[in-house]
């Protein structure tokens, strides 16, 4: 837990990984962090919506199971890409948003969007 507020507990990993734990290739490092279909779609939705609750994110991503979404969000939190805010309510109220590091991937997602639009325009 990195920070607490009277209204919620915030969880995020702001510790940089050890260089020795990362691949030598920068592209491989990026692929490890965001290279899955689900992680890219989670990032897309958090970039578009800023903050989302778990079920909102699950509906928005579409076709992802609760288990897979939970696993990806945990991995993204551990990698320092996602912030999880837990509000002390019943039932639990949990929100997800991107860290500054997660937000820094916006140009990559924007480039993928632009490329995808161009590719779709060529489709018959």
Coordinates of N, CA and C in Angstrom, one line a residue:
X1 N 0.9 -1.2 0.0 CA 0.0 0.0 0.0 C 0.9 1.2 0.0
X2 N 0.7 2.1 -1.0 CA 1.6 3.2 -1.1 C 1.0 4.5 -0.4
X3 N -0.3 4.6 -0.4 CA -0.9 5.7 0.2 C -2.2 5.4 0.8
X4 N -2.6 6.2 1.8 CA -3.9 6.0 2.4 C -4.6 7.3 2.5
X5 N -5.8 7.3 2.4 CA -6.7 8.5 2.5 C -7.8 8.1 3.4
X6 N -8.4 9.0 4.1 CA -9.5 8.7 5.0 C -10.6 8.0 4.3
X7 N -10.7 8.2 2.9 CA -11.9 7.7 2.2 C -11.5 6.4 1.5
X8 N -10.2 6.1 1.2 CA -9.9 4.9 0.5 C -8.4 4.5 0.8
X9 N -8.1 3.3 0.4 CA -6.7 2.8 0.5 C -6.2 2.7 -1.0
X10 N -5.0 3.2 -1.3 CA -4.5 3.2 -2.6 C -3.3 2.2 -2.7
X11 N -3.3 1.4 -3.7 CA -2.3 0.4 -4.0 C -1.7 0.6 -5.3
X12 N -0.4 0.8 -5.3 CA 0.4 0.9 -6.6 C 1.8 0.6 -6.3
X13 N 2.5 0.1 -7.3 CA 3.9 -0.2 -7.2 C 4.7 0.8 -7.9
X14 N 5.4 1.7 -7.1 CA 6.2 2.7 -7.7 C 7.7 2.4 -7.7
X15 N 8.0 1.2 -7.3 CA 9.4 0.8 -7.3 C 9.9 0.3 -8.6
X16 N 10.9 0.9 -9.1 CA 11.4 0.6 -10.4 C 12.0 -0.8 -10.4
X17 N 11.9 -1.6 -11.4 CA 12.5 -3.0 -11.4 C 14.0 -2.9 -11.5
X18 N 14.6 -3.9 -11.1 CA 16.1 -4.0 -11.3 C 16.4 -4.2 -12.8
X19 N 17.4 -3.5 -13.2 CA 17.8 -3.6 -14.6 C 18.1 -5.1 -15.0
X20 N 18.7 -5.8 -14.1 CA 19.1 -7.2 -14.4 C 17.9 -8.1 -14.6
X21 N 16.7 -7.7 -14.0 CA 15.5 -8.4 -14.2 C 14.7 -8.2 -15.5
X22 N 15.2 -7.2 -16.3 CA 14.6 -6.9 -17.5 C 15.3 -7.5 -18.7
X23 N 14.6 -7.7 -19.8 CA 15.3 -8.2 -21.0 C 16.3 -7.2 -21.5
X24 N 17.3 -7.6 -22.3 CA 18.2 -6.7 -22.8 C 17.6 -5.8 -23.9
X25 N 16.6 -6.3 -24.6 CA 15.9 -5.6 -25.7 C 14.8 -4.8 -25.2
X26 N 14.8 -3.5 -25.5 CA 13.7 -2.6 -25.0 C 12.3 -3.0 -25.6
X27 N 12.3 -3.5 -26.8 CA 11.0 -3.9 -27.4 C 10.5 -5.1 -26.6
X28 N 11.3 -6.0 -26.2 CA 10.9 -7.2 -25.4 C 10.4 -6.7 -24.0
X29 N 11.0 -5.7 -23.5 CA 10.5 -5.2 -22.2 C 9.1 -4.7 -22.3
X30 N 8.9 -3.9 -23.4 CA 7.5 -3.3 -23.6 C 6.5 -4.5 -23.9
X31 N 6.9 -5.4 -24.6 CA 6.0 -6.6 -24.9 C 5.6 -7.3 -23.6
X32 N 6.6 -7.5 -22.8 CA 6.3 -8.2 -21.5 C 5.3 -7.4 -20.7
X33 N 5.4 -6.1 -20.7 CA 4.5 -5.3 -19.9 C 3.1 -5.1 -20.5
X34 N 3.0 -4.9 -21.8 CA 1.7 -4.6 -22.4 C 1.3 -5.5 -23.6
X35 N 2.1 -6.6 -23.8 CA 2.0 -7.4 -25.1 C 0.9 -8.4 -25.1
X36 N 0.0 -8.4 -24.2 CA -1.2 -9.3 -24.3 C -2.4 -8.5 -24.8
X37 N -3.2 -9.3 -25.5 CA -4.5 -8.7 -26.0 C -5.2 -8.0 -24.8
X38 N -5.3 -8.7 -23.7 CA -6.1 -8.1 -22.6 C -5.5 -6.9 -22.0
X39 N -4.2 -6.9 -21.8 CA -3.6 -5.7 -21.2 C -3.7 -4.5 -22.1
X40 N -3.6 -4.7 -23.4 CA -3.8 -3.5 -24.3 C -5.2 -3.0 -24.3
X41 N -6.2 -3.9 -24.2 CA -7.6 -3.4 -24.1 C -7.9 -2.8 -22.7
X42 N -7.3 -3.3 -21.7 CA -7.5 -2.7 -20.4 C -6.9 -1.3 -20.4
X43 N -5.7 -1.1 -21.0 CA -5.0 0.2 -21.0 C -5.9 1.1 -21.9
X44 N -6.4 0.7 -23.0 CA -7.2 1.5 -23.9 C -8.4 2.1 -23.1
X45 N -9.1 1.2 -22.3 CA -10.2 1.7 -21.6 C -9.9 2.6 -20.5
X46 N -8.8 2.4 -19.8 CA -8.4 3.2 -18.7 C -7.9 4.6 -19.3
X47 N -7.3 4.6 -20.4 CA -6.8 5.8 -21.1 C -8.1 6.6 -21.5
X48 N -9.1 6.0 -22.0 CA -10.3 6.7 -22.4 C -11.2 7.2 -21.3
X49 N -11.2 6.4 -20.2 CA -12.2 6.7 -19.1 C -11.5 7.2 -17.8
X50 N -10.2 7.2 -17.7 CA -9.4 7.6 -16.6 C -9.5 6.7 -15.4
X51 N -10.7 6.5 -14.8 CA -10.9 5.6 -13.7 C -12.1 4.8 -13.9
X52 N -12.0 3.5 -13.6 CA -13.1 2.5 -13.8 C -13.2 1.5 -12.7
X53 N -14.4 1.1 -12.4 CA -14.7 0.1 -11.4 C -14.4 -1.3 -12.1
X54 N -14.2 -2.3 -11.3 CA -13.9 -3.6 -11.9 C -15.0 -4.1 -12.9
X55 N -16.2 -4.1 -12.6 CA -17.3 -4.6 -13.5 C -17.4 -3.7 -14.7
X56 N -17.2 -2.4 -14.6 CA -17.2 -1.5 -15.7 C -16.1 -1.9 -16.7
X57 N -15.0 -2.1 -16.1 CA -13.8 -2.5 -17.0 C -14.1 -3.8 -17.6
X58 N -14.6 -4.8 -16.9 CA -14.9 -6.1 -17.5 C -15.9 -6.0 -18.6
X59 N -17.0 -5.2 -18.5 CA -17.9 -5.0 -19.5 C -17.3 -4.3 -20.7
X60 N -16.5 -3.3 -20.4 CA -15.9 -2.5 -21.5 C -14.9 -3.3 -22.3
X61 N -14.1 -4.1 -21.7 CA -13.1 -4.9 -22.4 C -13.8 -5.9 -23.2
X62 N -14.8 -6.6 -22.6 CA -15.7 -7.6 -23.3 C -15.0 -8.9 -23.5
X63 N -15.6 -10.0 -23.2 CA -15.1 -11.3 -23.4 C -14.0 -11.8 -22.5
X64 N -13.7 -11.0 -21.4 CA -12.7 -11.3 -20.5 C -13.3 -11.9 -19.2
X65 N -12.8 -13.0 -18.7 CA -13.4 -13.6 -17.5 C -12.9 -12.7 -16.3
X66 N -13.6 -12.9 -15.2 CA -13.2 -12.2 -13.9 C -11.8 -12.6 -13.5
X67 N -11.5 -13.9 -13.6 CA -10.2 -14.4 -13.2 C -9.1 -13.8 -14.1
X68 N -9.3 -13.8 -15.4 CA -8.2 -13.2 -16.3 C -8.1 -11.7 -16.1
X69 N -9.2 -11.0 -15.9 CA -9.1 -9.6 -15.6 C -8.4 -9.3 -14.3
X70 N -8.7 -10.0 -13.3 CA -8.0 -9.9 -12.0 C -6.5 -10.1 -12.1
X71 N -6.2 -11.2 -12.8 CA -4.8 -11.6 -12.9 C -4.0 -10.5 -13.7
X72 N -4.6 -10.0 -14.8 CA -3.9 -8.9 -15.5 C -3.8 -7.6 -14.8
X73 N -4.9 -7.2 -14.0 CA -4.8 -6.0 -13.2 C -3.7 -6.1 -12.1
X74 N -3.6 -7.3 -11.5 CA -2.6 -7.5 -10.5 C -1.2 -7.4 -11.1
X75 N -1.0 -8.0 -12.2 CA 0.3 -7.9 -12.9 C 0.6 -6.5 -13.3
X76 N -0.4 -5.8 -13.8 CA -0.2 -4.4 -14.2 C 0.1 -3.5 -13.0
X77 N -0.5 -3.8 -11.9 CA -0.3 -3.1 -10.7 C 1.2 -3.3 -10.2
X78 N 1.6 -4.6 -10.2 CA 2.9 -4.9 -9.8 C 4.0 -4.3 -10.7
X79 N 3.7 -4.1 -12.0 CA 4.6 -3.5 -12.9 C 4.6 -2.0 -12.8
X80 N 3.7 -1.5 -12.0 CA 3.7 0.0 -11.8 C 2.9 0.7 -12.9
X81 N 1.9 0.0 -13.6 CA 1.1 0.6 -14.6 C -0.2 1.0 -14.1
X82 N -0.8 0.4 -13.1 CA -2.1 0.6 -12.6 C -2.1 0.9 -11.2
X83 N -3.1 1.8 -10.8 CA -3.4 2.1 -9.4 C -4.7 1.5 -9.0
X84 N -4.8 0.8 -7.9 CA -6.0 0.2 -7.4 C -6.4 1.0 -6.1
X85 N -7.6 1.5 -6.1 CA -8.1 2.3 -4.9 C -9.3 1.4 -4.4
X86 N -9.2 1.1 -3.1 CA -10.2 0.3 -2.4 C -10.9 1.2 -1.4
X87 N -12.2 1.4 -1.5 CA -13.0 2.2 -0.6 C -13.6 1.3 0.4
X88 N -13.6 1.7 1.7 CA -14.2 0.8 2.8 C -15.7 0.8 2.8
X89 N -16.3 0.1 1.9 CA -17.7 0.0 1.8 C -18.1 -1.5 1.6
X90 N -19.4 -1.8 1.8 CA -19.9 -3.1 1.6 C -21.1 -2.9 0.6
X91 N -21.0 -3.6 -0.5 CA -19.9 -4.4 -1.0 C -18.7 -3.5 -1.3
X92 N -17.5 -4.1 -1.4 CA -16.3 -3.4 -1.7 C -16.4 -2.5 -3.0
X93 N -15.9 -1.3 -2.9 CA -15.9 -0.4 -4.1 C -14.4 -0.3 -4.4
X94 N -14.0 -0.8 -5.6 CA -12.6 -0.8 -6.1 C -12.6 0.0 -7.4
X95 N -11.7 0.9 -7.5 CA -11.5 1.6 -8.8 C -10.0 1.4 -9.3
X96 N -9.9 1.4 -10.6 CA -8.6 1.3 -11.2 C -8.3 2.5 -12.1
X97 N -7.1 2.9 -12.1 CA -6.7 4.0 -13.1 C -5.2 3.7 -13.4
X98 N -4.7 4.5 -14.3 CA -3.3 4.3 -14.7 C -2.4 5.2 -13.9
X99 N -1.2 4.7 -13.7 CA -0.2 5.5 -13.0 C 0.4 6.5 -14.1
X100 N 1.3 7.3 -13.7 CA 2.0 8.1 -14.7 C 2.8 7.3 -15.7
X101 N 3.3 6.2 -15.3 CA 4.0 5.3 -16.2 C 3.0 4.7 -17.2
X102 N 1.9 4.3 -16.7 CA 0.8 3.7 -17.5 C 0.4 4.8 -18.5
X103 N 0.2 6.0 -18.1 CA -0.2 7.1 -19.0 C 0.8 7.4 -20.0
X104 N 2.1 7.1 -19.7 CA 3.1 7.4 -20.7 C 3.1 6.5 -21.9
X105 N 2.3 5.5 -21.8 CA 2.1 4.5 -23.0 C 1.0 5.0 -23.9
X106 N 0.4 6.2 -23.6 CA -0.6 6.7 -24.5 C -0.2 6.9 -26.0
X107 N 1.0 7.4 -26.3 CA 1.4 7.5 -27.7 C 1.4 6.1 -28.4
X108 N 1.8 5.1 -27.7 CA 1.8 3.7 -28.3 C 0.4 3.3 -28.6
X109 N -0.6 3.5 -27.7 CA -2.0 3.1 -27.9 C -2.6 4.0 -29.0
X110 N -2.3 5.3 -29.0 CA -2.8 6.2 -30.0 C -2.3 5.8 -31.4
X111 N -1.0 5.4 -31.5 CA -0.4 4.9 -32.8 C -1.1 3.7 -33.3
X112 N -1.4 2.8 -32.3 CA -2.1 1.5 -32.7 C -3.5 1.8 -33.2
X113 N -4.2 2.8 -32.5 CA -5.5 3.2 -33.0 C -5.5 3.7 -34.4
X114 N -4.5 4.6 -34.7 CA -4.4 5.3 -36.0 C -4.1 4.2 -37.0
X115 N -3.2 3.3 -36.7 CA -2.8 2.3 -37.7 C -4.0 1.4 -37.9
X116 N -4.7 1.0 -36.9 CA -5.9 0.1 -37.0 C -7.0 0.8 -37.9
X117 N -7.2 2.1 -37.7 CA -8.2 2.8 -38.5 C -7.8 2.7 -40.0
X118 N -6.5 3.0 -40.3 CA -6.0 2.9 -41.7 C -6.2 1.5 -42.3
X119 N -5.9 0.5 -41.5 CA -6.1 -0.9 -41.9 C -7.5 -1.2 -42.2
X120 N -8.4 -0.8 -41.3 CA -9.9 -1.0 -41.4 C -10.4 -0.3 -42.7
X121 N -9.9 0.9 -43.0 CA -10.3 1.6 -44.2 C -10.0 0.8 -45.5
X122 N -8.9 0.0 -45.5 CA -8.6 -0.7 -46.6 C -9.3 -2.0 -46.8
X123 N -10.0 -2.4 -45.7 CA -10.8 -3.7 -45.7 C -12.0 -3.6 -46.6
X124 N -12.3 -4.7 -47.2 CA -13.5 -4.8 -48.1 C -14.7 -5.1 -47.3

